[in-house]
mmCIF file of C-alpha atoms in Angstrom:
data_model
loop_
_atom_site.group_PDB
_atom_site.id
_atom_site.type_symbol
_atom_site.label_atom_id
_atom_site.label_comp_id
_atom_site.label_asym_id
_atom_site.label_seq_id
_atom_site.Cartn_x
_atom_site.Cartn_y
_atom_site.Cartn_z
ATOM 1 C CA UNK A 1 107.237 -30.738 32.236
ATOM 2 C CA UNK A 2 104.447 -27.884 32.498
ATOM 3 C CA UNK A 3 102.787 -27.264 29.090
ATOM 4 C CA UNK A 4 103.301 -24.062 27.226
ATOM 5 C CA UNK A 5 101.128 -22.677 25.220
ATOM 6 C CA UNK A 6 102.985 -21.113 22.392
ATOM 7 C CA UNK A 7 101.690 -18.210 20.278
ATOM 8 C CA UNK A 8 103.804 -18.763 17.532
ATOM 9 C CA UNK A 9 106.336 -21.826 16.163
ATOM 10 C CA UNK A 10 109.697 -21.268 18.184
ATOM 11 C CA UNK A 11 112.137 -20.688 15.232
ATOM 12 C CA UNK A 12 115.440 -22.576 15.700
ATOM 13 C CA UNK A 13 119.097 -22.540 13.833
ATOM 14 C CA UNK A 14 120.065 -25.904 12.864
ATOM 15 C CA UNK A 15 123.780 -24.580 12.780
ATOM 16 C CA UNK A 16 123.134 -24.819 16.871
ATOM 17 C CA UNK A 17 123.286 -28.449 16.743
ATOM 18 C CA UNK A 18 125.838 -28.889 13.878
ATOM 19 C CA UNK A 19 128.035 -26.947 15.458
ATOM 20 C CA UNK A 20 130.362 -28.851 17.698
ATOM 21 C CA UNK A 21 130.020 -26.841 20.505
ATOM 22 C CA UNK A 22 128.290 -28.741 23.056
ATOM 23 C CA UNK A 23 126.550 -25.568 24.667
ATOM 24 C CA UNK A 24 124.626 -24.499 21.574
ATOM 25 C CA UNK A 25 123.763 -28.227 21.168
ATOM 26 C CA UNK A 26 122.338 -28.983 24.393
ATOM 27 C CA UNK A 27 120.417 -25.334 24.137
ATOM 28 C CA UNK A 28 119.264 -26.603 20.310
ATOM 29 C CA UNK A 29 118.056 -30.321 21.629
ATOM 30 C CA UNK A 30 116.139 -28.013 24.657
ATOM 31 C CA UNK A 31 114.257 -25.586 22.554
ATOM 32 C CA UNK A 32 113.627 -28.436 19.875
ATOM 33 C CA UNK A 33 112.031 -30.889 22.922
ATOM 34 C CA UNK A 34 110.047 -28.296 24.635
ATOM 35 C CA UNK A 35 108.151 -27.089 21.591
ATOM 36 C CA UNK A 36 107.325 -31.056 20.621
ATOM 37 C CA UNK A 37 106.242 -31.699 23.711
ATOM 38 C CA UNK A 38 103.560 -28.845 23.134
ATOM 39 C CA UNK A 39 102.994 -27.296 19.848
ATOM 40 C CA UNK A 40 104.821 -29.568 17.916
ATOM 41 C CA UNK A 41 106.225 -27.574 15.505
ATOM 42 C CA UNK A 42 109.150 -25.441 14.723
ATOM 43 C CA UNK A 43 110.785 -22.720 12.343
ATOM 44 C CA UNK A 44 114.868 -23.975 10.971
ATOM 45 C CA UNK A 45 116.728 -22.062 9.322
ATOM 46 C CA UNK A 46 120.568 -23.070 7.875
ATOM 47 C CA UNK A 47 118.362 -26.327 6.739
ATOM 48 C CA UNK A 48 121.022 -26.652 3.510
ATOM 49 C CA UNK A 49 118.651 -25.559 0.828
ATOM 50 C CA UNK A 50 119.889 -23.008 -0.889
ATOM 51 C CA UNK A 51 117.643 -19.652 -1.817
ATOM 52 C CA UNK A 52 119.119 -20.944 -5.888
ATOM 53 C CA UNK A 53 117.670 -24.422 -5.621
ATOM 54 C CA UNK A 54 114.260 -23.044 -4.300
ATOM 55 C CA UNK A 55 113.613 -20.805 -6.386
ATOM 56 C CA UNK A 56 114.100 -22.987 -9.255
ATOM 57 C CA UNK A 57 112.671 -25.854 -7.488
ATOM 58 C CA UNK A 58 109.457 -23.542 -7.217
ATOM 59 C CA UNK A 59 109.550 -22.714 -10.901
ATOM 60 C CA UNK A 60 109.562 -26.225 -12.421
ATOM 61 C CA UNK A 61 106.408 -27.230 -9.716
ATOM 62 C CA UNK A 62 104.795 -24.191 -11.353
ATOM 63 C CA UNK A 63 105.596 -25.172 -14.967
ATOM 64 C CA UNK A 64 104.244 -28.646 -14.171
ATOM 65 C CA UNK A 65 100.976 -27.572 -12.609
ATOM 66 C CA UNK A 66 100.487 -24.954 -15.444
ATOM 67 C CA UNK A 67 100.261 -27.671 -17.926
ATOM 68 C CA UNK A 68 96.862 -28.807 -19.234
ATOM 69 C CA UNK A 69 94.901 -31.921 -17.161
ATOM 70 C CA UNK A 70 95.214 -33.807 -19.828
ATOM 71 C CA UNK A 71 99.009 -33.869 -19.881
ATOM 72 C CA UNK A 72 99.253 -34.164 -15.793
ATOM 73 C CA UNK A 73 97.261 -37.037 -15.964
ATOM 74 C CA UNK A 74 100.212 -38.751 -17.906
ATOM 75 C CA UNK A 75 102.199 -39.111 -15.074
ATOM 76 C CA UNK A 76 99.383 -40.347 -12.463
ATOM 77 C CA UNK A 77 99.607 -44.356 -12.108
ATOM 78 C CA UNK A 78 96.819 -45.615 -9.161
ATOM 79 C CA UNK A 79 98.504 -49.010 -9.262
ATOM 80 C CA UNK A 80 100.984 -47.133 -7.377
ATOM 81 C CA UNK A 81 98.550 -45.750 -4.541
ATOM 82 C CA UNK A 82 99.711 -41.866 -4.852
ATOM 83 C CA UNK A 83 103.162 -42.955 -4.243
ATOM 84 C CA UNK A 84 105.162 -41.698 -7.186
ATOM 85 C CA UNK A 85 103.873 -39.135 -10.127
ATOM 86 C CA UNK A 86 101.054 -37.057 -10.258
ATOM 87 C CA UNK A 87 97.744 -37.086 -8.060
ATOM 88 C CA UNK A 88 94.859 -35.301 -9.121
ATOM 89 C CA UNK A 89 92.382 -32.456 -8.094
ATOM 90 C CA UNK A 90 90.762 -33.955 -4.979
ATOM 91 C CA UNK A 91 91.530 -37.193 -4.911
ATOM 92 C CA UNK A 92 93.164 -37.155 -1.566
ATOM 93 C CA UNK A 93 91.163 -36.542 1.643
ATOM 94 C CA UNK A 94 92.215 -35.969 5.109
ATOM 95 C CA UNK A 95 91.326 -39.269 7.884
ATOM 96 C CA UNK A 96 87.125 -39.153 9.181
ATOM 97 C CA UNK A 97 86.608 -36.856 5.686
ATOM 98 C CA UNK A 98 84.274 -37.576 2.684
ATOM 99 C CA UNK A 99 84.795 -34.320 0.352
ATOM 100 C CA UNK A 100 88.309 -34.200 -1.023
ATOM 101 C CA UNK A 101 91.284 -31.480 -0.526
ATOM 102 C CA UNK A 102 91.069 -28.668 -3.334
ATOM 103 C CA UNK A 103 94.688 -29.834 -4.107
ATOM 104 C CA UNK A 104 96.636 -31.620 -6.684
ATOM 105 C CA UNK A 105 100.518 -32.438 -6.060
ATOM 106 C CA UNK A 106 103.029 -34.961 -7.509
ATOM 107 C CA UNK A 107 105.559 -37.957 -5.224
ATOM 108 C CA UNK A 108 109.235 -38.092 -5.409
ATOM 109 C CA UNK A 109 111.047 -40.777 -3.829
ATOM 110 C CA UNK A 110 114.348 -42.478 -3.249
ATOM 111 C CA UNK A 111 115.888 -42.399 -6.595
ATOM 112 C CA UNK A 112 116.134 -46.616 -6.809
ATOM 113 C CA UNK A 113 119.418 -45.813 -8.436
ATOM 114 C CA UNK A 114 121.032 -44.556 -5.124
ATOM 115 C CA UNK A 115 119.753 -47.839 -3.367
ATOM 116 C CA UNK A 116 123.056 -50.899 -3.406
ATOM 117 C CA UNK A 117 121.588 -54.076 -4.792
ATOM 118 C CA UNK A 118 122.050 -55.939 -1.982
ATOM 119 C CA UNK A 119 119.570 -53.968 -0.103
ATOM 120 C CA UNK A 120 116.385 -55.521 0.020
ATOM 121 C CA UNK A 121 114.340 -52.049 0.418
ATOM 122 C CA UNK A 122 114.972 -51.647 -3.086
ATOM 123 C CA UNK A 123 112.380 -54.068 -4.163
ATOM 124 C CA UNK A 124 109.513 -52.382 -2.055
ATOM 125 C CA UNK A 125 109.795 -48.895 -3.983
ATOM 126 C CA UNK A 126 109.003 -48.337 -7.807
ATOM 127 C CA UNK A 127 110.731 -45.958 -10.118
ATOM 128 C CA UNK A 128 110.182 -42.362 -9.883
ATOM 129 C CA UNK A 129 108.261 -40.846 -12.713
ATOM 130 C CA UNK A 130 109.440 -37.758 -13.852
ATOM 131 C CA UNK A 131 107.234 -35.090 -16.563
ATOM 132 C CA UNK A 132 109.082 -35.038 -20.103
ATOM 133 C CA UNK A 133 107.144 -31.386 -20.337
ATOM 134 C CA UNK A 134 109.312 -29.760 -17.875
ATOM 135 C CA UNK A 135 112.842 -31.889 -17.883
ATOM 136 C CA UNK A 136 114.509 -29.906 -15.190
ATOM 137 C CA UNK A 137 111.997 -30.955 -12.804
ATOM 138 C CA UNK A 138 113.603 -34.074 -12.091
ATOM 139 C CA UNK A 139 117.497 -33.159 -11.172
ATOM 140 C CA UNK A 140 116.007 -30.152 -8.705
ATOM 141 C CA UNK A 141 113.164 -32.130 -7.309
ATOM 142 C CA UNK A 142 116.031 -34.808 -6.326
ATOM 143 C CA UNK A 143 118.281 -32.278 -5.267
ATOM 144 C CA UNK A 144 116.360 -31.129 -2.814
ATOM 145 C CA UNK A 145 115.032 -34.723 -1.896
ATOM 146 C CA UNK A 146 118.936 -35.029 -0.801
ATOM 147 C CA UNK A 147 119.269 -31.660 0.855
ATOM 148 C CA UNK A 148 115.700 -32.125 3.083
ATOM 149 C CA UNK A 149 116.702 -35.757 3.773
ATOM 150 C CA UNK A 150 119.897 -34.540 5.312
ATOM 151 C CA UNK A 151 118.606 -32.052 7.486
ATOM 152 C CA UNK A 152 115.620 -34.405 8.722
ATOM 153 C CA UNK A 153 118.414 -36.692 9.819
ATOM 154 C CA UNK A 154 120.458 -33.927 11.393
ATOM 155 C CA UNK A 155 116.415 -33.347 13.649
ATOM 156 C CA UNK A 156 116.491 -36.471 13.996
ATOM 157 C CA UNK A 157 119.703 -37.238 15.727
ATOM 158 C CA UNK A 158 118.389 -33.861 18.349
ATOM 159 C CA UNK A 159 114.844 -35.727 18.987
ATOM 160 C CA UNK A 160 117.143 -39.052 19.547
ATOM 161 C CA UNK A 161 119.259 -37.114 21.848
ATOM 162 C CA UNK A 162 116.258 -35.390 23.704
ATOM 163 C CA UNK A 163 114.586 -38.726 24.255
ATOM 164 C CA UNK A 164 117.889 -39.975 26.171
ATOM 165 C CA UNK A 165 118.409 -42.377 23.072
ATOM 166 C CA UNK A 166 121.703 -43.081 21.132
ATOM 167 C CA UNK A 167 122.323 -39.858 18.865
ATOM 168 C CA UNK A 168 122.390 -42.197 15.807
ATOM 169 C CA UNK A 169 119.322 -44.281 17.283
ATOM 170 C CA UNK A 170 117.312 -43.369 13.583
ATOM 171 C CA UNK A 171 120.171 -43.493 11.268
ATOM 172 C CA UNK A 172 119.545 -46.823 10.043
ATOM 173 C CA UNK A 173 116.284 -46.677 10.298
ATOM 174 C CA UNK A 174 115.443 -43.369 8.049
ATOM 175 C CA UNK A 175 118.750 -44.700 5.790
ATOM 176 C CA UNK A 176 116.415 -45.196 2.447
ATOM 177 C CA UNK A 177 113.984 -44.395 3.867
ATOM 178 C CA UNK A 178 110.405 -44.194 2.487
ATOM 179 C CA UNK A 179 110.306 -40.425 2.531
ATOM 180 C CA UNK A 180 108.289 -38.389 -0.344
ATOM 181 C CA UNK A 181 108.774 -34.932 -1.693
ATOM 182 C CA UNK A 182 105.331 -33.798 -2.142
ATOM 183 C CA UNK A 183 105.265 -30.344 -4.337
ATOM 184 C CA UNK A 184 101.273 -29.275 -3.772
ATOM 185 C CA UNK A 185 98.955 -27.208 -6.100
ATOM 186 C CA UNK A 186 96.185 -25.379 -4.460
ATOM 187 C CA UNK A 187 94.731 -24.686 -7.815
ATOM 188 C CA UNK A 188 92.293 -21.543 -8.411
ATOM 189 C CA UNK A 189 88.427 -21.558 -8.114
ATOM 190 C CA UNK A 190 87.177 -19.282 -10.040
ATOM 191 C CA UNK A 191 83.584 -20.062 -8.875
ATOM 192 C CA UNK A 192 83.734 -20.612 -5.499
ATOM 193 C CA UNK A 193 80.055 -22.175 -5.297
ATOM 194 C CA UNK A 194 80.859 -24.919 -7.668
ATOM 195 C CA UNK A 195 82.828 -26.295 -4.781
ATOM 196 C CA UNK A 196 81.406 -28.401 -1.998
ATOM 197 C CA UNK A 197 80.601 -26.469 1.037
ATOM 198 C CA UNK A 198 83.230 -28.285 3.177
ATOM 199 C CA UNK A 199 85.741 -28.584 0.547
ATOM 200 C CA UNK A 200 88.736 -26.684 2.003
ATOM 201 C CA UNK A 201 92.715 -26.771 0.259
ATOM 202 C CA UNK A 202 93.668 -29.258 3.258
ATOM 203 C CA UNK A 203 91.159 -30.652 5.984
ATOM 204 C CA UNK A 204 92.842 -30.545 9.410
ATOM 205 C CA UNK A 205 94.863 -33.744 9.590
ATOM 206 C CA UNK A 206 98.303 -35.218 11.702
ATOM 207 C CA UNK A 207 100.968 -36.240 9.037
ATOM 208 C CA UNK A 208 101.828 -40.096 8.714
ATOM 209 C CA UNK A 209 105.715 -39.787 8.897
ATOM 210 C CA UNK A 210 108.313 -39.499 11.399
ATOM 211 C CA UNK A 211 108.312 -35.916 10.637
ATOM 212 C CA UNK A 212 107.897 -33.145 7.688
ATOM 213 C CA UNK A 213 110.528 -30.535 6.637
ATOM 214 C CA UNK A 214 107.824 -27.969 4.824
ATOM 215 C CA UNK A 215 108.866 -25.626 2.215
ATOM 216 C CA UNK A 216 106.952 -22.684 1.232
ATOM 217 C CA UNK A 217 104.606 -22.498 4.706
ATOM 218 C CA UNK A 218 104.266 -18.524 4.801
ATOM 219 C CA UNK A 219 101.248 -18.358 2.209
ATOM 220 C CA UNK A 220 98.188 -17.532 4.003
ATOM 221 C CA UNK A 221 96.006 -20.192 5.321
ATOM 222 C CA UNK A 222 98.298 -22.860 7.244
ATOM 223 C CA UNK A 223 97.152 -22.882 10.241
ATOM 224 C CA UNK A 224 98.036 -25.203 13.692
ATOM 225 C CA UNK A 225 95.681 -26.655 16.452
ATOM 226 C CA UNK A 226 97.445 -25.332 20.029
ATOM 227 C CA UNK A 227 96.140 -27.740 22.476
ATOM 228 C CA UNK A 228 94.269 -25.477 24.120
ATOM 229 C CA UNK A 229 91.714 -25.719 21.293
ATOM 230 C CA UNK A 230 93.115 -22.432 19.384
ATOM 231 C CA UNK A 231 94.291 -22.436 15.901
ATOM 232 C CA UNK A 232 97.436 -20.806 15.914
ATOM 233 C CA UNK A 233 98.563 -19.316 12.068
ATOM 234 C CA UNK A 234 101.803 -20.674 10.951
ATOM 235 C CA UNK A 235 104.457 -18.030 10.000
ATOM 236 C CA UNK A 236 108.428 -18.641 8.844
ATOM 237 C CA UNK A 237 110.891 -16.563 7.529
ATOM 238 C CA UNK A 238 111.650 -16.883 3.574
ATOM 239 C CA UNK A 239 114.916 -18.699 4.644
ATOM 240 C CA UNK A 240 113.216 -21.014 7.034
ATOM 241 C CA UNK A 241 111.616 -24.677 6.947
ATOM 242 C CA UNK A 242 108.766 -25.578 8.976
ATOM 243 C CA UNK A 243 109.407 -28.656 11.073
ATOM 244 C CA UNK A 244 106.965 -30.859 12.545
ATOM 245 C CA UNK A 245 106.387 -34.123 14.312
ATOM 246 C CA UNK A 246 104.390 -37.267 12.361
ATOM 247 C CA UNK A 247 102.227 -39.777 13.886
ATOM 248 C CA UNK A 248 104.545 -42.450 13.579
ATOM 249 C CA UNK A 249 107.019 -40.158 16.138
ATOM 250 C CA UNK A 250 103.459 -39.785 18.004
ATOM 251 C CA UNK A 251 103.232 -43.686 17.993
ATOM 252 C CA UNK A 252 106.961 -44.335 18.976
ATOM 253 C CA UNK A 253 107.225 -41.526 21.887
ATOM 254 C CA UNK A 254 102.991 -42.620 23.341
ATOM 255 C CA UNK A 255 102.699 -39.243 22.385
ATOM 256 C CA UNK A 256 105.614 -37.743 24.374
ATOM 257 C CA UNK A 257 105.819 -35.676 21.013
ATOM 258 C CA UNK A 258 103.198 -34.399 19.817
ATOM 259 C CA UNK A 259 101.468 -35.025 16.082
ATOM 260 C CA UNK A 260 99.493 -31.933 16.013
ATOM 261 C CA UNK A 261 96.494 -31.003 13.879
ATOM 262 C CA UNK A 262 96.760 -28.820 11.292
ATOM 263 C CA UNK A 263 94.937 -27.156 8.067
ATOM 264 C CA UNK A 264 95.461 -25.275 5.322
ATOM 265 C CA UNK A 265 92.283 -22.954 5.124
ATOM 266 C CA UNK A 266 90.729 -21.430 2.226
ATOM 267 C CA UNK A 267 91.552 -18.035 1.238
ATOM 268 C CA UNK A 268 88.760 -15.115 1.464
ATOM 269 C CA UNK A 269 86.495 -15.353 -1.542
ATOM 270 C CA UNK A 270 87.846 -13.178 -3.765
ATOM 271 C CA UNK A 271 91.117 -14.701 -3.394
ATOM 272 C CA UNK A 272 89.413 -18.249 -4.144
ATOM 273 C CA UNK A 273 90.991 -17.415 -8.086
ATOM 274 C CA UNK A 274 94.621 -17.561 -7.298
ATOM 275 C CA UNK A 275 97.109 -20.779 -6.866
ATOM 276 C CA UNK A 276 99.145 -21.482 -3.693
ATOM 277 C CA UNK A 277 101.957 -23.693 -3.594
ATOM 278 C CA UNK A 278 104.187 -25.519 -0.777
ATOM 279 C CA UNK A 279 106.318 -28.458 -1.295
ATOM 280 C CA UNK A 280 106.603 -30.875 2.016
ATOM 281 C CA UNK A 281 109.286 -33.477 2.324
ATOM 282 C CA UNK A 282 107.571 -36.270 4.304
ATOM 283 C CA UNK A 283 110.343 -38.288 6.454
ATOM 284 C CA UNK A 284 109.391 -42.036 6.268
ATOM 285 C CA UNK A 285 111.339 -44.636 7.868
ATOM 286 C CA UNK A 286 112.275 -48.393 5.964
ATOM 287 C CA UNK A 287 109.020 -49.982 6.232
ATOM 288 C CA UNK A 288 110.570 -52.418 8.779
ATOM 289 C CA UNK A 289 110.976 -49.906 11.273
ATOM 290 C CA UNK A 290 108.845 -51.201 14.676
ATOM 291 C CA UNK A 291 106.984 -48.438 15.899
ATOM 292 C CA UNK A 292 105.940 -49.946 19.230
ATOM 293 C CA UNK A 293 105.945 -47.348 22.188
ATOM 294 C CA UNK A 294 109.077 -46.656 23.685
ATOM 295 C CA UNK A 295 109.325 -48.372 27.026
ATOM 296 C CA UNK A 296 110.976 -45.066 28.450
ATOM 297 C CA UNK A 297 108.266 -43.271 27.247
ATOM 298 C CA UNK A 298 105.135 -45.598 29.168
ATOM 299 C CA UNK A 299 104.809 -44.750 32.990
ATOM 300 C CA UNK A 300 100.955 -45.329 34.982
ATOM 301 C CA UNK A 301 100.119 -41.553 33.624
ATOM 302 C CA UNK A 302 101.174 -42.254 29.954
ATOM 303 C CA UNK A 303 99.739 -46.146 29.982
ATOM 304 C CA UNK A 304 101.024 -47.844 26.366
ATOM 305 C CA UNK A 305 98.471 -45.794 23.912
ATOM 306 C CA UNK A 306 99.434 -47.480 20.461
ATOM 307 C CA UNK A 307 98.671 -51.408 19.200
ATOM 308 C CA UNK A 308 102.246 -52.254 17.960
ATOM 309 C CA UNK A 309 103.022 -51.947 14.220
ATOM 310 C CA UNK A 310 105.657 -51.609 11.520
ATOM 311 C CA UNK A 311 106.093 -48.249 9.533
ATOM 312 C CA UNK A 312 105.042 -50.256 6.675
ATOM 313 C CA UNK A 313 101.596 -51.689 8.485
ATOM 314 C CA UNK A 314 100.772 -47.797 9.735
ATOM 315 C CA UNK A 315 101.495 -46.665 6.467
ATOM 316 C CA UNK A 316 99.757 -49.018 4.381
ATOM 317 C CA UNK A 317 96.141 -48.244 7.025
ATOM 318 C CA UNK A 318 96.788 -44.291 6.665
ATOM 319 C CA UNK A 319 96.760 -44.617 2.470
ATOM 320 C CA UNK A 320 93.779 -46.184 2.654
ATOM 321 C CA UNK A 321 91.989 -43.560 4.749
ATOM 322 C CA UNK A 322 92.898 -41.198 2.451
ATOM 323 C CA UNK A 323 91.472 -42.737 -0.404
ATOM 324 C CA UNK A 324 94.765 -43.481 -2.163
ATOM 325 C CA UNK A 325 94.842 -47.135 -1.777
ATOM 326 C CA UNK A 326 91.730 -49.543 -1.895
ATOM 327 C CA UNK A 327 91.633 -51.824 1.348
#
């Protein structure tokens, strides 16, 4: 297909492909293909999360991240490689980066709970960690877990369609899945020149996952890398969800769909003292999943681009190029 060069993120109505009618589908799983194909990104609205659960949602990350150092670093386990609980200021970095993000953020997963005994997925994850300080955290932080895993599944079953796959083609593979809930913290500086001179809230980096549903993407500074070398501000709607593809959808499609780079750039100076928040949900697959290139998607233009691997192989490489897990 001929590229477009977008100027902003298409925004799309996931009530389109929920519908039933088969027009509005097919339109849905159109609009959703052509802006993977190029900018990688889109706007959804009716995504299931209500304007209620946000805003509280919202107001326990803030009550967490108001809380003294001391008390964050409670919940922060490194046995556990970032992967539940808190993470602290600068810890992570993005992939070919030394100085790290001006960020500190917490990991929900699947509740082990929800997981049936006889599935052995339930042995690979460990037990959420939830703050004490700020109890309601946990039942909204699930909540919306739930509600962000059910409309990934719902983009999911589009790309599947799009890619002249079975519509269900990911069910079992997202079906408890590794997928993380990541509210962020771009705390305050309140001396900007104590900071490294590179040190930006998030170095321009592809996400690891299938692909993220992100909350909260309106705040100045997110910004996406069109492929035409221009960085193209990122702007939704209140009521809308940012949508983008992961490298491991990268890996599986030889880059049919494209991972694209993005950043979350520092504010102007004198904005430097003020906190900005967004909460991602990161859509993993079961660590089992094979992510070796699609044979449909490998002709002598597109040669095979990716070594094979599991989700659980890429995964376990990416962690330790951000610094979260030793090698």
């Amino acid at each position: 297909m001929s590229e477009i060069l977008f100027d902003e993120v298409p925004s799309l109505d996931l009530a389109d492909f929920t519908s039933g009618d088969a027009e509005r589908r097919a339109q849905f799983v159109k609009q959703l293909g052509d802006a993977y194909q190029n900018i990688g990104f889109i706007a959804l609205r009716n995504h299931g999360l209500s304007d209620e659960l946000t805003q509280k949602l919202y107001a326990a990350t803030q009550k967490f991240f108001a809380l003294p150092d001391e008390v964050k670093q409670k919940y922060e386990n490194p046995e556990l490689a970032g992967q539940r609980g808190y993470v602290g200021k600068g810890k992570e970095k993005a992939k070919g980066f030394n100085t790290g993000d001006l960020k500190e953020f917490y990991h929900v997963g699947q509740e082990r709970s929800d997981i049936p005994d006889n599935d052995p997925i339930k042995d690979e994850y460990p037990d959420n960690i939830f703050p004490t300080e700020v109890p309601e955290f946990k039942e909204v932080t699930l909540e919306a877990y739930r509600k962000l895993e059910a409309a990934g599944k719902e983009v999911l079953r589009a790309i599947a369609i799009h890619l002249s796959l079975d519509e269900n083609y990911f069910d079992d593979k997202v079906k408890y899945g590794n997928s993380i809930l990541r509210p962020i913290h771009y705390f305050p500086i309140e001396n900007p020149d104590s900071v490294p001179a590179d040190a930006v809230r998030a170095a321009e980096h592809g996400d690891i996952n299938l692909i993220t549903l992100l909350m909260g993407a309106s705040a100045d500074g997110l910004q996406v890398l069109r492929r035409d070398g221009q960085w193209i501000p990122i702007t939704a709607l209140p009521e809308q969800v940012v949508v983008n593809v992961g490298d491991m959808m990268a890996r599986l499609t030889n880059n049919k769909l494209k991972s694209t780079i993005h950043r979350v750039v520092n504010p102007p100076r004198e904005l430097m003292h003020t906190s900005r928040f967004s909460i991602p949900f990161f859509m993993h697959p079961r660590s089992e999943m094979d992510l070796t290139c699609l044979e449909s998607c490998i002709d002598e233009k597109n040669p095979k681009a990716y070594p094979d691997a599991t989700a659980g192989e890429y995964l376990n490489e990416r962690l330790v190029e951000l610094g979260l897990k030793k090698a």
